[in-house]
Coordinates of C-alpha atoms and ligand atoms in Angstrom, one line a residue:
X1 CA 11.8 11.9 13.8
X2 CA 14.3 11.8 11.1
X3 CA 13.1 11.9 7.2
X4 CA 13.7 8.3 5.8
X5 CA 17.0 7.7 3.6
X6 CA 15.9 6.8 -0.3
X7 CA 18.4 4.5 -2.0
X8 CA 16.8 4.5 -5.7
X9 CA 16.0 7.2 -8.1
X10 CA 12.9 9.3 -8.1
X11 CA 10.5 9.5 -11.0
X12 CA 10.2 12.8 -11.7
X13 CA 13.8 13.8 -11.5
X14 CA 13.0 17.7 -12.9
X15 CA 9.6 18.9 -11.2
X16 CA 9.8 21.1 -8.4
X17 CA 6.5 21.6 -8.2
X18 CA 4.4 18.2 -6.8
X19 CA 0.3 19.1 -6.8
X20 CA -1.5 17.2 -5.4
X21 CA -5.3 15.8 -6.0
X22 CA -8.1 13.9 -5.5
X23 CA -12.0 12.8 -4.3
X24 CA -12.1 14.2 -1.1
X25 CA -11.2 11.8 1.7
X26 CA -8.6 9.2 -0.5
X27 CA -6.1 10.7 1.5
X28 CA -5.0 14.2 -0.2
X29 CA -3.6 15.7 3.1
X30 CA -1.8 12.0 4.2
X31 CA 0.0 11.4 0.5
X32 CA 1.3 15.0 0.4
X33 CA 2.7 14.9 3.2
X34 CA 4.7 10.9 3.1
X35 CA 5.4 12.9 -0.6
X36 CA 7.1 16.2 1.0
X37 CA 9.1 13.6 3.6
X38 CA 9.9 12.0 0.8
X39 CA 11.7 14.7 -1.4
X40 CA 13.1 15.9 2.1
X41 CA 14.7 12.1 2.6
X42 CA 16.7 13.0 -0.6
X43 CA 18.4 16.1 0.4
X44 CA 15.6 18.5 -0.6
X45 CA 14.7 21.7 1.2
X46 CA 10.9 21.1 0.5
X47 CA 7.6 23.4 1.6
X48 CA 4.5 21.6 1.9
X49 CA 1.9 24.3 1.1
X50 CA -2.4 23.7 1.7
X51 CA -4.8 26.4 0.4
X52 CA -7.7 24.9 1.5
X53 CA -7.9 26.8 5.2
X54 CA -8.5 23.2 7.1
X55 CA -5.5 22.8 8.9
X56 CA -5.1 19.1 7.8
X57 CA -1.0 19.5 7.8
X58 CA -0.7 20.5 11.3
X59 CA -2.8 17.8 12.7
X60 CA -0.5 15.2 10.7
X61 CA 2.8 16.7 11.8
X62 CA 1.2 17.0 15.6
X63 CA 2.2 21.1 15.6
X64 CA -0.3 24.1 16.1
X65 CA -2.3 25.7 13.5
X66 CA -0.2 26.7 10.6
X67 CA -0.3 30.8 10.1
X68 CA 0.6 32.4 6.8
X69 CA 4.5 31.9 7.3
X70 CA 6.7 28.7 6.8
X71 CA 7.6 26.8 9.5
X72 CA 9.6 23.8 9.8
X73 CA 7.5 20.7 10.5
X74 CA 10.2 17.9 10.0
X75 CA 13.7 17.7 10.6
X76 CA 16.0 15.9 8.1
X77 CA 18.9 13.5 9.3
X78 CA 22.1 14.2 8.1
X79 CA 22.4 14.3 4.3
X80 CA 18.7 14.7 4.4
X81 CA 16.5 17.9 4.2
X82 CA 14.0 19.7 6.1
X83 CA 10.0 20.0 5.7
X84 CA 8.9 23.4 6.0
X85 CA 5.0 24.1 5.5
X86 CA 2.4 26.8 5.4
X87 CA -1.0 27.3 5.3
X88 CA -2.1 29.5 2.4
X89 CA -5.0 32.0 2.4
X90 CA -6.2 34.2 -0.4
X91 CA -6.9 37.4 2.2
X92 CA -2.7 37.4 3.5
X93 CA -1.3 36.5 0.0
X94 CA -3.2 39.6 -1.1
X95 CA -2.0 41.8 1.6
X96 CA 1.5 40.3 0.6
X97 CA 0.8 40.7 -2.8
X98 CA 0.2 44.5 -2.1
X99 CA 2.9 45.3 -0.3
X100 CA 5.2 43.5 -2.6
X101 CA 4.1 44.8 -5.9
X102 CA 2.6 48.3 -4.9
X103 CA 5.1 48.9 -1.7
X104 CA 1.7 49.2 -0.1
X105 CA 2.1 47.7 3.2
X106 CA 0.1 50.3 5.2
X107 CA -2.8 51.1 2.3
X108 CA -2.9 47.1 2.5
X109 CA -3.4 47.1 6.1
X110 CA -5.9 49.9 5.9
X111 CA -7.5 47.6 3.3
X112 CA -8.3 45.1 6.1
X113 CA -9.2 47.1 8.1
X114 CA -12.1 48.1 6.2
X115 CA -13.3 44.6 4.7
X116 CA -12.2 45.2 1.3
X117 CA -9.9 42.5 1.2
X118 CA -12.8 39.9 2.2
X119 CA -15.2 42.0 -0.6
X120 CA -12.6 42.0 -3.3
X121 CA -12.0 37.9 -3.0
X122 CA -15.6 37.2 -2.3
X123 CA -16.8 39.0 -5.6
X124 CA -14.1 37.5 -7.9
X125 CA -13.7 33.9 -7.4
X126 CA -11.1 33.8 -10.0
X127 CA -8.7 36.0 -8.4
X128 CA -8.9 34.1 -5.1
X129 CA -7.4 31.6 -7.0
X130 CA -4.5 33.3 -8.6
X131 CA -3.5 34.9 -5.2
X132 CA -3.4 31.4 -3.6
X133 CA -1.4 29.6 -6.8
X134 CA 0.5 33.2 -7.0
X135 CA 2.2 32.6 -3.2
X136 CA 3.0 29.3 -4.9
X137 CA 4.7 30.6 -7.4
X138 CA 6.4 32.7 -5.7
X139 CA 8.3 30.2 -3.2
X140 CA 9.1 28.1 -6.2
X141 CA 10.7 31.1 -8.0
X142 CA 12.7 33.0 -5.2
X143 CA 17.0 33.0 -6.0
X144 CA 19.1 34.6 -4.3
X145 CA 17.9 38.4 -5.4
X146 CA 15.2 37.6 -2.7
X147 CA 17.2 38.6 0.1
X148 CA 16.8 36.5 3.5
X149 CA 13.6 34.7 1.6
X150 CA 14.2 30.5 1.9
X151 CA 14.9 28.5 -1.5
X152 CA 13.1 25.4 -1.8
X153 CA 14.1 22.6 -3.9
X154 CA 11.0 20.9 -4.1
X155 CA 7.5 22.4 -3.0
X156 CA 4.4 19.9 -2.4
X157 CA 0.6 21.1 -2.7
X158 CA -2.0 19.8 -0.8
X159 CA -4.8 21.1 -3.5
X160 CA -8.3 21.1 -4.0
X161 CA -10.4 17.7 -5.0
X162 CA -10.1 16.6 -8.7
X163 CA -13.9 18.3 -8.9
X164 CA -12.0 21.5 -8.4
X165 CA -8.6 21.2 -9.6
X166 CA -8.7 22.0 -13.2
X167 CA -10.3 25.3 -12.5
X168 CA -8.3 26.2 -9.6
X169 CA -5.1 25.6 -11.6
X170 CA -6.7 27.4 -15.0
X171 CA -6.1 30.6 -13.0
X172 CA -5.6 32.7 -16.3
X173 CA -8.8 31.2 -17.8
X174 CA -11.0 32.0 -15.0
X175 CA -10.6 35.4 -14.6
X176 CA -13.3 37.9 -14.8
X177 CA -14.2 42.1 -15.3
X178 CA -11.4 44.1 -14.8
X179 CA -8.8 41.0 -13.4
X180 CA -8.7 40.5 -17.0
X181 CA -5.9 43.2 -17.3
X182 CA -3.5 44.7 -15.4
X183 CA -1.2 43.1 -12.7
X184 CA -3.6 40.0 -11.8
X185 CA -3.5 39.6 -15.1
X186 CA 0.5 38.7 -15.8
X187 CA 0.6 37.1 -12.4
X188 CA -1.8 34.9 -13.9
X189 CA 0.0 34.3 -16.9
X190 CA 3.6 33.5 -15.2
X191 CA 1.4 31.5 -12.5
X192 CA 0.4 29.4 -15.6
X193 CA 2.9 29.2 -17.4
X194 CA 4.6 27.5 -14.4
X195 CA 2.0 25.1 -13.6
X196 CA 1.8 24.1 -17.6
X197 CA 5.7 23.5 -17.7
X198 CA 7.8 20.4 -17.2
X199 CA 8.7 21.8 -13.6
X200 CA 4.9 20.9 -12.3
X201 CA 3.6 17.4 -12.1
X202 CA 0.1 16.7 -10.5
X203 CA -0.5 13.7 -8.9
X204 CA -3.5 12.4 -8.5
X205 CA -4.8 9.9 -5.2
X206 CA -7.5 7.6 -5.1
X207 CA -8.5 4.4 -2.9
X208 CA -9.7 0.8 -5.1
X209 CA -13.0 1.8 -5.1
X210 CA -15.6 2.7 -8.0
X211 CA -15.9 6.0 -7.4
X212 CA -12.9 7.7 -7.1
X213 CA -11.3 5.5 -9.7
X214 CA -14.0 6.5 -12.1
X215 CA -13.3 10.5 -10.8
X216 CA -9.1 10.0 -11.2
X217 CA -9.8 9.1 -14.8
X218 CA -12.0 12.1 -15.4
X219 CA -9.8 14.0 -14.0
X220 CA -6.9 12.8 -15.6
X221 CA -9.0 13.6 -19.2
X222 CA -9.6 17.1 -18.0
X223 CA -6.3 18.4 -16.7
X224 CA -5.0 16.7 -19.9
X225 CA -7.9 19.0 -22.0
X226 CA -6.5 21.7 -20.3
X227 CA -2.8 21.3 -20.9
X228 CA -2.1 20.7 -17.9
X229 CA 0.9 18.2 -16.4
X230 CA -0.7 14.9 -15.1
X231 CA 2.5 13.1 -12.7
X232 CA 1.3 9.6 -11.4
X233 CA -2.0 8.2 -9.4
X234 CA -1.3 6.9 -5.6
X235 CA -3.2 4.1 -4.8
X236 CA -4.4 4.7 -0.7
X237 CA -5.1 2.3 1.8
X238 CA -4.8 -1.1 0.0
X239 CA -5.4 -3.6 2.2
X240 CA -2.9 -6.4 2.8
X241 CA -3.2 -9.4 -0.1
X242 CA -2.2 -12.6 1.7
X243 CA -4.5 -14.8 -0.2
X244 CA -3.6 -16.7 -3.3
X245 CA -5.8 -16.9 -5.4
X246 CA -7.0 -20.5 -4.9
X247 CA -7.5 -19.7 -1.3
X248 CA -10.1 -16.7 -2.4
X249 CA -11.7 -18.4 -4.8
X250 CA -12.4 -21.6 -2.4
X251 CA -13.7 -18.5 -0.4
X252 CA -15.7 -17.0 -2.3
X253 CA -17.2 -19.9 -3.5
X254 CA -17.9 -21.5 -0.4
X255 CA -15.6 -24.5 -0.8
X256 CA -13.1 -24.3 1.9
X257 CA -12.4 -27.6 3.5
X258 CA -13.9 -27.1 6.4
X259 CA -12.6 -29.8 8.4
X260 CA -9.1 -28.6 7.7
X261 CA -10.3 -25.4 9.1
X262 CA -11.3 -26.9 12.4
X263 CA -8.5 -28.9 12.6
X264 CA -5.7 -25.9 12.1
X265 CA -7.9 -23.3 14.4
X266 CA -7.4 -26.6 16.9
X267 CA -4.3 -26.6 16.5
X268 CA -3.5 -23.3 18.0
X269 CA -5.6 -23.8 20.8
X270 CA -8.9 -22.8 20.0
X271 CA -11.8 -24.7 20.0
X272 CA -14.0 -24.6 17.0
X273 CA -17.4 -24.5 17.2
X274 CA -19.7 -24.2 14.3
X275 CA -20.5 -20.4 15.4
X276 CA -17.1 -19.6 15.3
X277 CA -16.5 -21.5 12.3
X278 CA -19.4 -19.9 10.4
X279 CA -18.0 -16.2 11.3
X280 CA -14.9 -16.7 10.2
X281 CA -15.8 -18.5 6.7
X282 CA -18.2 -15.5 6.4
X283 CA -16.0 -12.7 7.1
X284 CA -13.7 -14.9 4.6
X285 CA -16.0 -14.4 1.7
X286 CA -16.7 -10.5 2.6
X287 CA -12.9 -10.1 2.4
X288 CA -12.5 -12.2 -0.6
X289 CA -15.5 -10.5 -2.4
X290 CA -13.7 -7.0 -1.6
X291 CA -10.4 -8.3 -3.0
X292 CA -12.1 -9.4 -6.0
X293 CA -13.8 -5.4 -6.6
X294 CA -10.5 -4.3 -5.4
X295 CA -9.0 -6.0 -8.5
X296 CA -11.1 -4.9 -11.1
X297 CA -10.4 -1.2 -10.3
X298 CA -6.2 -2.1 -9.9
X299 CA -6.7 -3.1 -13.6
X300 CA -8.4 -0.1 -14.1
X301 CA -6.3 2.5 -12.8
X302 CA -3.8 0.6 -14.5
X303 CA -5.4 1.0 -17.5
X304 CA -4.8 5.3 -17.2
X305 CA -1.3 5.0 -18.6
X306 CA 0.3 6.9 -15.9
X307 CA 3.0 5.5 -13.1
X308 CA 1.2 4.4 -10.2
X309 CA 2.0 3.7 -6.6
X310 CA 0.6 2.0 -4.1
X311 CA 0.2 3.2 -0.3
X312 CA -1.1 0.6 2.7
X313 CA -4.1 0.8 4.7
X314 CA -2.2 2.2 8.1
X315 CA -4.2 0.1 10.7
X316 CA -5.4 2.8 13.1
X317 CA -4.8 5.6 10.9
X318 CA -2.0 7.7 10.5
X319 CA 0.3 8.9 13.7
X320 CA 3.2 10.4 12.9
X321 CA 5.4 7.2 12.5
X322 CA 2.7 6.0 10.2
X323 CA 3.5 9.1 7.9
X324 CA 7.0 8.1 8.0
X325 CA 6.4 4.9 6.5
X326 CA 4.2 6.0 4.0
X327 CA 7.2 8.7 3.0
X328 CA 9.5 5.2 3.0
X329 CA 7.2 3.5 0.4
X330 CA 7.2 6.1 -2.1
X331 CA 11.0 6.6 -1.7
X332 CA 11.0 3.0 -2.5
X333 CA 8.6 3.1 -5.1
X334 CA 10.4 6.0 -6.9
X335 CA 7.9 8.9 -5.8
X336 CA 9.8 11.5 -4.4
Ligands
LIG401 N1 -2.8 4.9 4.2 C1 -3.7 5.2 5.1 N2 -4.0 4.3 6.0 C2 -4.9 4.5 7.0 N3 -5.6 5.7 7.1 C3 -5.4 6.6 6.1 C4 -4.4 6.4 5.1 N4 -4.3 7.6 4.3 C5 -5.2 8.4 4.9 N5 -5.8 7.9 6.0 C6 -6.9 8.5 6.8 O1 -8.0 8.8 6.0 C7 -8.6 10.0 6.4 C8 -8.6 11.0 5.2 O2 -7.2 11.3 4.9 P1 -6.8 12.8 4.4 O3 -7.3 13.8 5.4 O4 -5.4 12.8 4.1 O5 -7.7 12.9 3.1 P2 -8.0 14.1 2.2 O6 -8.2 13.6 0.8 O7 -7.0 15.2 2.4 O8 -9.4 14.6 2.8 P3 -10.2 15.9 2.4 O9 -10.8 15.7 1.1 O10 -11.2 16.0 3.6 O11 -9.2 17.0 2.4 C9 -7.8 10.5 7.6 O12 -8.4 10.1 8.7 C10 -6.4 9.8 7.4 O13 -5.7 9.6 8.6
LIG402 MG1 -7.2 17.2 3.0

């Protein structure tokens, strides 16, 4: 399937680097993706990267497990660019990391071999993180010195839930014992000094519900503490609004006119009992009485003083043409 054509102007014109988080289940996995179809729709060469070892990406592109390598996932149309992705894993971005910076491939391997690798990211939590954020970095830095090695325009991260995020992406803070100098060390401090800069924007999902509103403005406050670039807050799975307001209040207030209930639902052929009736004008309030919480945590997110975009409740979930249409609404909405 093609990546969809964007007409207007995106809304953050100079990142390259789209993070992406959230309370676990808003839709993390689902919103990078539309976003990394998104950039592609505009020309972009774009790598969709998750660190999280859950395979979420190749369910949603319907290809097998991703391994430590970037493959293509989605092909652009013409004048439009491709989605590469990868999954990311502390143990092979060490190995890599070896090679790369100690031209020791086979002491690496032999490394392995032994454990070490698993004992040296188990003990030091902190440098987990910087070899994850570090293969990150190092995709959204390569030029043409890195010979053969794919340039990406734009790179998306499906990252850890806003619980986690401010200390995964703190990777120079977190360090610990002998991390704290030496060659972890400067890869932490380039790694953040990326992540802190104008080329990094992290977006944050939530759904209209109390919780995770309440947990994207926390969030928001702490990545903000911690210098750290907040983009915009998607809005998942809002349900379609084709009340007016007069028509949810009558519902909610049970005052709908009853007989001119019966009299339309006869109308198109069924007949109306008082069962049926009943049902519907209850399943009418529920709905109302969810629109109306719904609301009150729009005008909330609102409040955050960030962009904000809004994504539909796909009914059935998302298939592969239902992540295409989500990547069409944040074109159109100026996300990506
Ligand atoms: N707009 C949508 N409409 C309908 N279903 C959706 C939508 N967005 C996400 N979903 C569904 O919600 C579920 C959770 O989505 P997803 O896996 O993207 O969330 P997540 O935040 O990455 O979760 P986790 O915290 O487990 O990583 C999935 O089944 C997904 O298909
Ligand atoms: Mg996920």
């Amino acid at each position: 399937m093609p990546a969809p054509r964007a007409e207007s102007a995106p809304d953050f014109p100079g990142v390259q680097l789209h993070i992406v988080t959230g309370k676990g289940g808003t839709g993390k996995s689902t919103v990078s993706a539309a976003l990394a179809l998104a950039l592609a729709s505009r020309g972009n060469t774009v790598l969709l990267c998750e660190v999280e070892g859950r395979q979420g990406i190749a369910q949603l592109f319907d290809v097998p497990p991703l391994p430590y390598e970037e493959r293509r996932v989605a092909r652009g149309t013409t004048g439009a660019g491709d989605v590469y992705a990868m999954a990311i894993d502390a143990e092979s971005a060490l190995l890599e990391y070896l090679d790369m910076y100690y031209r020791l491939g086979r002491a690496g391997k032999a490394l392995d071999r032994f454990g070490v690798v698993e004992f040296a990211t188990t003990i030091a939590p902190g440098v987990r993180d910087v070899l994850l954020t570090g293969k990150v970095y190092e995709a959204a830095n390569r030029n043409r010195r890195n010979k053969g090695a794919r340039e990406y325009d734009a790179i998306v991260l499906d990252a850890p839930p806003t619980g986690r995020i401010s200390q995964f992406l703190n990777v120079n803070t977190e360090l610990a014992g002998l991390a704290k100098v030496g060659p972890i060390k400067s890869q932490a401090d380039v790694v953040m000094k990326l992540l802190r800069s104008s080329r990094t924007a992290i977006h944050l999902v939530t759904v209209l519900e109390e919780m995770p509103v309440q947990e994207t403005g926390d969030g928001i406050a702490e990545l903000r503490g911690a210098d750290l670039p907040v983009g915009g807050v998607i809005v998942n799975m809002v349900r379609p609004q084709d009340l007016d307001a007069a028509e949810r209040a009558a519902l909610l207030h049970g005052t709908v006119d009853r007989e001119a209930l019966v009299a339309s639902l006869e109308k198109a052929g069924i007949s109306a009992d008082d069962e049926l009736v009943d049902g519907l004008l209850e399943e009418g309030h529920d709905h109302a009485e969810r629109r109306q919480l719904e609301d009150t945590q729009r005008a909330l997110v609102e409040q955050l003083g960030v962009p904000t975009y809004e994504l539909p409740l796909m009914p059935g979930g998302v298939d592969l043409a239902g992540l295409y249409e989500l990547a069409e609404a944040l074109c159109e909405e100026g996300l990506g």
